[in-house]
Amino acid sequence: DAGVIQSPRHEVTEMGQEVTLRCKPISGHDYLFWYRQTMMRGLELLIYFNNNVPIDDSGMPEDRFSAKMPNASFSTLKIQPSEPRDSAVYFCASSLKGAFNQPQHFGDGTRLSIL
Amino acid sequence: GDSVTQMEGPVTLSEEAFLTINCTYTATGYPSLFWYVQYPGEGLQLLLKATKADDKGSNKGFEATYRKETTSFHLEKGSVQVSDSAVYFCALPWGNNRLAFGKGNQVVVIP
């Protein structure tokens, strides 16, 4: 079975540029999560969706960050404009619908470097 | 709120040594408990889980027992290999399918 697929795996871009990260969750999973991982702050939940609807975006650091889920098989996380402090590994994860106690399944992440 | 606490600091040990990583939790009710592993350059993978008190989760030689009395879910492996070098996260679910993660422990196994 295909797992959670993220693209690109690596992104290097200059400060001020727009960055778009993409995620395809596991088919049939109704929850989708975006995380950021850094050495300083560890793993942080940015936003999550249920049935394509954003449920909690309180972890999104600033208005420069936005996330969408136009359909059940695709989500994007956008940073505009990007800044060096946004450099991190961004993970997408998905889980089965409505079932408390279900584990999340992670993609391999996008390593983002903002110069 | 619901949370997990992992012991501080990286763990360095020799091949074939015994590994223990401590995890304690605070929760209302009795959620499932998880251990995730993150190998270098990869995402987190579910290593094992336990769904109720006294359950033992096991996978790849790792074990963890859900202890309600001590609110703990310590991870153990009797004989580690170099390939077990990774970061290990304890986690529990809360809210609407969210997971509360511990800070993670870097494990380095030396040949």
Short mmCIF file of C-alpha atoms in Angstrom, two decimals:
data_model
loop_
_atom_site.label_atom_id
_atom_site.label_comp_id
_atom_site.label_asym_id
_atom_site.label_seq_id
_atom_site.Cartn_x
_atom_site.Cartn_y
_atom_site.Cartn_z
CA ASP A 1 0.00 0.00 0.00
CA ALA A 2 1.19 3.50 -0.77
CA GLY A 3 2.00 5.56 2.27
CA VAL A 4 1.77 9.30 2.69
CA ILE A 5 3.58 10.95 -0.21
CA GLN A 6 5.23 14.33 0.11
CA SER A 7 6.94 16.47 -2.49
CA PRO A 8 9.47 17.81 -2.96
CA ARG A 9 11.83 15.90 -0.67
CA HIS A 10 14.24 18.83 -0.60
CA GLU A 11 13.74 22.50 -1.36
CA VAL A 12 16.35 25.23 -1.31
CA THR A 13 15.24 28.72 -2.12
CA GLU A 14 16.05 32.32 -1.39
CA MET A 15 14.43 34.47 1.23
CA GLY A 16 11.28 36.16 -0.01
CA GLN A 17 10.32 33.44 -2.44
CA GLU A 18 7.06 31.54 -2.26
CA VAL A 19 7.35 27.91 -1.20
CA THR A 20 4.70 25.25 -1.78
CA LEU A 21 4.85 21.86 -0.09
CA ARG A 22 2.58 19.06 -1.25
CA CYS A 23 1.04 16.03 0.39
CA LYS A 24 -1.01 13.05 -0.71
CA PRO A 25 -2.52 11.22 2.28
CA ILE A 26 -3.26 7.52 2.46
CA SER A 27 -6.47 6.69 0.60
CA GLY A 28 -9.42 6.45 2.98
CA HIS A 29 -7.81 8.55 5.70
CA ASP A 30 -9.94 11.52 6.63
CA TYR A 31 -7.53 13.34 8.93
CA LEU A 32 -4.49 15.16 7.61
CA PHE A 33 -1.84 16.87 9.72
CA TRP A 34 1.02 19.23 8.92
CA TYR A 35 4.01 19.28 11.30
CA ARG A 36 7.28 21.16 11.43
CA GLN A 37 10.41 19.68 13.01
CA THR A 38 13.46 21.65 14.09
CA MET A 39 16.29 20.94 16.49
CA MET A 40 15.28 23.83 18.73
CA ARG A 41 11.54 23.24 18.99
CA GLY A 42 11.17 19.57 18.12
CA LEU A 43 7.95 18.42 16.43
CA GLU A 44 5.20 21.06 16.21
CA LEU A 45 1.68 20.59 14.90
CA LEU A 46 0.90 23.42 12.49
CA ILE A 47 -2.62 22.61 11.29
CA TYR A 48 -4.89 19.66 10.75
CA PHE A 49 -7.89 18.86 8.58
CA ASN A 50 -10.88 16.58 8.93
CA ASN A 51 -12.75 15.73 5.73
CA ASN A 52 -10.81 18.48 3.93
CA VAL A 53 -11.93 21.13 6.45
CA PRO A 54 -9.31 22.87 8.63
CA ILE A 55 -10.09 22.11 12.26
CA ASP A 56 -7.29 23.79 14.16
CA ASP A 57 -4.68 26.13 12.70
CA SER A 58 -3.50 27.56 16.00
CA GLY A 59 -0.04 26.14 15.40
CA MET A 60 0.52 28.10 12.18
CA PRO A 61 3.29 30.50 13.13
CA GLU A 62 2.31 33.55 11.09
CA ASP A 63 0.07 34.82 8.33
CA ARG A 64 2.85 33.97 5.92
CA PHE A 65 1.81 30.34 6.33
CA SER A 66 -1.33 28.95 4.73
CA ALA A 67 -2.64 25.44 4.10
CA LYS A 68 -5.37 24.07 1.87
CA MET A 69 -6.96 20.74 1.21
CA PRO A 70 -9.01 21.05 -1.99
CA ASN A 71 -9.90 17.35 -2.01
CA ALA A 72 -9.43 14.17 -0.02
CA SER A 73 -6.22 13.20 -1.81
CA PHE A 74 -4.21 16.42 -1.83
CA SER A 75 -3.05 19.16 0.50
CA THR A 76 -0.61 22.05 0.24
CA LEU A 77 1.30 24.12 2.75
CA LYS A 78 2.41 27.50 1.43
CA ILE A 79 4.89 29.99 2.84
CA GLN A 80 4.88 33.44 1.29
CA PRO A 81 7.22 35.22 1.68
CA SER A 82 9.70 32.70 3.06
CA GLU A 83 12.31 33.62 5.69
CA PRO A 84 15.49 31.84 6.85
CA ARG A 85 13.83 30.94 10.17
CA ASP A 86 11.32 28.83 8.24
CA SER A 87 14.10 26.35 7.48
CA ALA A 88 12.99 23.01 8.90
CA VAL A 89 11.68 19.59 7.95
CA TYR A 90 7.95 19.67 7.24
CA PHE A 91 5.95 16.48 7.66
CA CYS A 92 2.51 15.53 6.53
CA ALA A 93 0.62 12.73 8.30
CA SER A 94 -2.79 11.14 7.93
CA SER A 95 -5.02 8.90 10.03
CA LEU A 96 -8.30 7.02 9.81
CA LYS A 97 -11.49 8.98 10.21
CA GLY A 98 -13.22 9.53 13.46
CA ALA A 99 -11.43 6.83 15.35
CA PHE A 100 -9.84 7.98 18.53
CA ASN A 101 -6.72 6.03 19.38
CA GLN A 102 -5.71 5.60 15.76
CA PRO A 103 -2.03 6.13 14.95
CA GLN A 104 -0.90 8.70 12.44
CA HIS A 105 1.07 7.70 9.35
CA PHE A 106 3.84 10.07 8.35
CA GLY A 107 5.40 10.94 5.02
CA ASP A 108 9.18 11.19 4.62
CA GLY A 109 9.05 14.97 4.91
CA THR A 110 10.27 17.97 2.94
CA ARG A 111 13.59 19.40 4.03
CA LEU A 112 13.30 23.14 3.46
CA SER A 113 16.27 25.50 3.43
CA ILE A 114 15.71 29.23 3.05
CA LEU A 115 18.89 31.12 2.22
CA GLY B 1 -3.99 18.70 29.18
CA ASP B 2 -2.95 15.23 28.12
CA SER B 3 0.80 14.93 27.67
CA VAL B 4 3.78 12.59 27.69
CA THR B 5 7.20 13.13 29.24
CA GLN B 6 10.34 11.40 28.04
CA MET B 7 13.64 11.21 29.85
CA GLU B 8 16.07 13.95 28.91
CA GLY B 9 19.06 13.60 26.64
CA PRO B 10 20.48 11.24 24.00
CA VAL B 11 21.27 7.63 24.77
CA THR B 12 24.55 6.13 23.62
CA LEU B 13 25.22 2.44 24.10
CA SER B 14 27.18 -0.45 22.66
CA GLU B 15 25.81 -3.09 20.35
CA GLU B 16 24.01 -5.91 22.20
CA ALA B 17 23.41 -3.72 25.25
CA PHE B 18 20.02 -3.41 26.94
CA LEU B 19 18.00 -0.31 26.05
CA THR B 20 15.39 1.43 28.18
CA ILE B 21 13.73 4.73 27.32
CA ASN B 22 11.36 6.09 29.93
CA CYS B 23 7.97 7.59 29.13
CA THR B 24 5.33 8.76 31.57
CA TYR B 25 1.96 10.17 30.65
CA THR B 26 -0.79 12.39 31.98
CA ALA B 27 -4.24 11.72 30.58
CA THR B 28 -7.91 11.82 31.33
CA GLY B 29 -9.31 8.39 30.70
CA TYR B 30 -7.26 5.55 29.26
CA PRO B 31 -6.04 6.37 25.78
CA SER B 32 -3.89 4.16 23.62
CA LEU B 33 -0.17 4.74 23.88
CA PHE B 34 2.33 4.69 21.02
CA TRP B 35 6.03 4.55 20.38
CA TYR B 36 7.23 6.04 17.10
CA VAL B 37 10.72 5.71 15.60
CA GLN B 38 12.40 8.14 13.22
CA TYR B 39 15.40 6.86 11.25
CA PRO B 40 17.80 9.42 9.77
CA GLY B 41 16.27 11.28 6.84
CA GLU B 42 12.86 9.66 7.24
CA GLY B 43 9.47 10.42 8.74
CA LEU B 44 8.14 8.97 11.96
CA GLN B 45 6.99 5.35 11.82
CA LEU B 46 4.75 3.62 14.29
CA LEU B 47 6.94 1.16 16.20
CA LEU B 48 4.39 -0.33 18.59
CA LYS B 49 1.24 0.47 20.48
CA ALA B 50 -0.86 -0.63 23.44
CA THR B 51 -4.56 0.06 23.69
CA LYS B 52 -5.36 -0.62 27.35
CA ALA B 53 -3.81 -1.07 30.76
CA ASP B 54 -1.43 -4.05 31.12
CA ASP B 55 -1.25 -4.47 27.35
CA LYS B 56 2.22 -5.11 26.00
CA GLY B 57 3.07 -3.76 22.58
CA SER B 58 5.97 -5.37 20.72
CA ASN B 59 7.72 -5.08 17.38
CA LYS B 60 11.26 -5.66 16.02
CA GLY B 61 12.43 -6.87 19.44
CA PHE B 62 11.14 -3.75 21.21
CA GLU B 63 8.53 -3.98 23.95
CA ALA B 64 6.53 -1.55 26.06
CA THR B 65 3.90 -2.28 28.72
CA TYR B 66 1.02 0.08 29.49
CA ARG B 67 1.22 0.57 33.26
CA LYS B 68 -1.76 2.38 34.72
CA GLU B 69 -0.43 2.31 38.30
CA THR B 70 2.73 4.19 37.40
CA THR B 71 1.30 5.99 34.32
CA SER B 72 4.26 4.74 32.33
CA PHE B 73 4.99 3.18 28.94
CA HIS B 74 8.74 2.53 28.97
CA LEU B 75 10.38 1.21 25.81
CA GLU B 76 12.84 -1.69 26.14
CA LYS B 77 14.99 -3.84 23.91
CA GLY B 78 17.16 -6.63 25.19
CA SER B 79 19.99 -6.45 22.65
CA VAL B 80 20.31 -3.41 20.42
CA GLN B 81 21.91 -3.31 16.98
CA VAL B 82 23.59 -0.48 15.10
CA SER B 83 20.50 -0.37 12.88
CA ASP B 84 18.41 0.66 15.92
CA SER B 85 20.14 4.05 15.95
CA ALA B 86 17.26 6.51 15.57
CA VAL B 87 15.09 8.97 17.46
CA TYR B 88 12.28 7.46 19.53
CA PHE B 89 9.07 9.31 20.42
CA CYS B 90 6.41 8.38 22.93
CA ALA B 91 2.89 9.63 22.04
CA LEU B 92 -0.71 9.54 23.12
CA PRO B 93 -3.87 10.67 21.33
CA TRP B 94 -5.98 13.56 22.54
CA GLY B 95 -8.68 15.83 21.17
CA ASN B 96 -9.83 15.11 17.65
CA ASN B 97 -7.27 12.55 16.54
CA ARG B 98 -4.33 14.74 17.57
CA LEU B 99 -1.20 13.18 19.05
CA ALA B 100 0.78 14.57 21.96
CA PHE B 101 4.45 13.68 21.38
CA GLY B 102 7.30 13.55 23.82
CA LYS B 103 10.46 15.46 22.94
CA GLY B 104 12.11 12.34 21.57
CA ASN B 105 15.31 10.51 22.51
CA GLN B 106 18.22 10.13 20.15
CA VAL B 107 19.63 6.61 20.44
CA VAL B 108 23.13 5.96 19.12
CA VAL B 109 24.36 2.37 19.05
CA ILE B 110 28.12 1.95 18.71
CA PRO B 111 29.53 -1.20 17.09
#
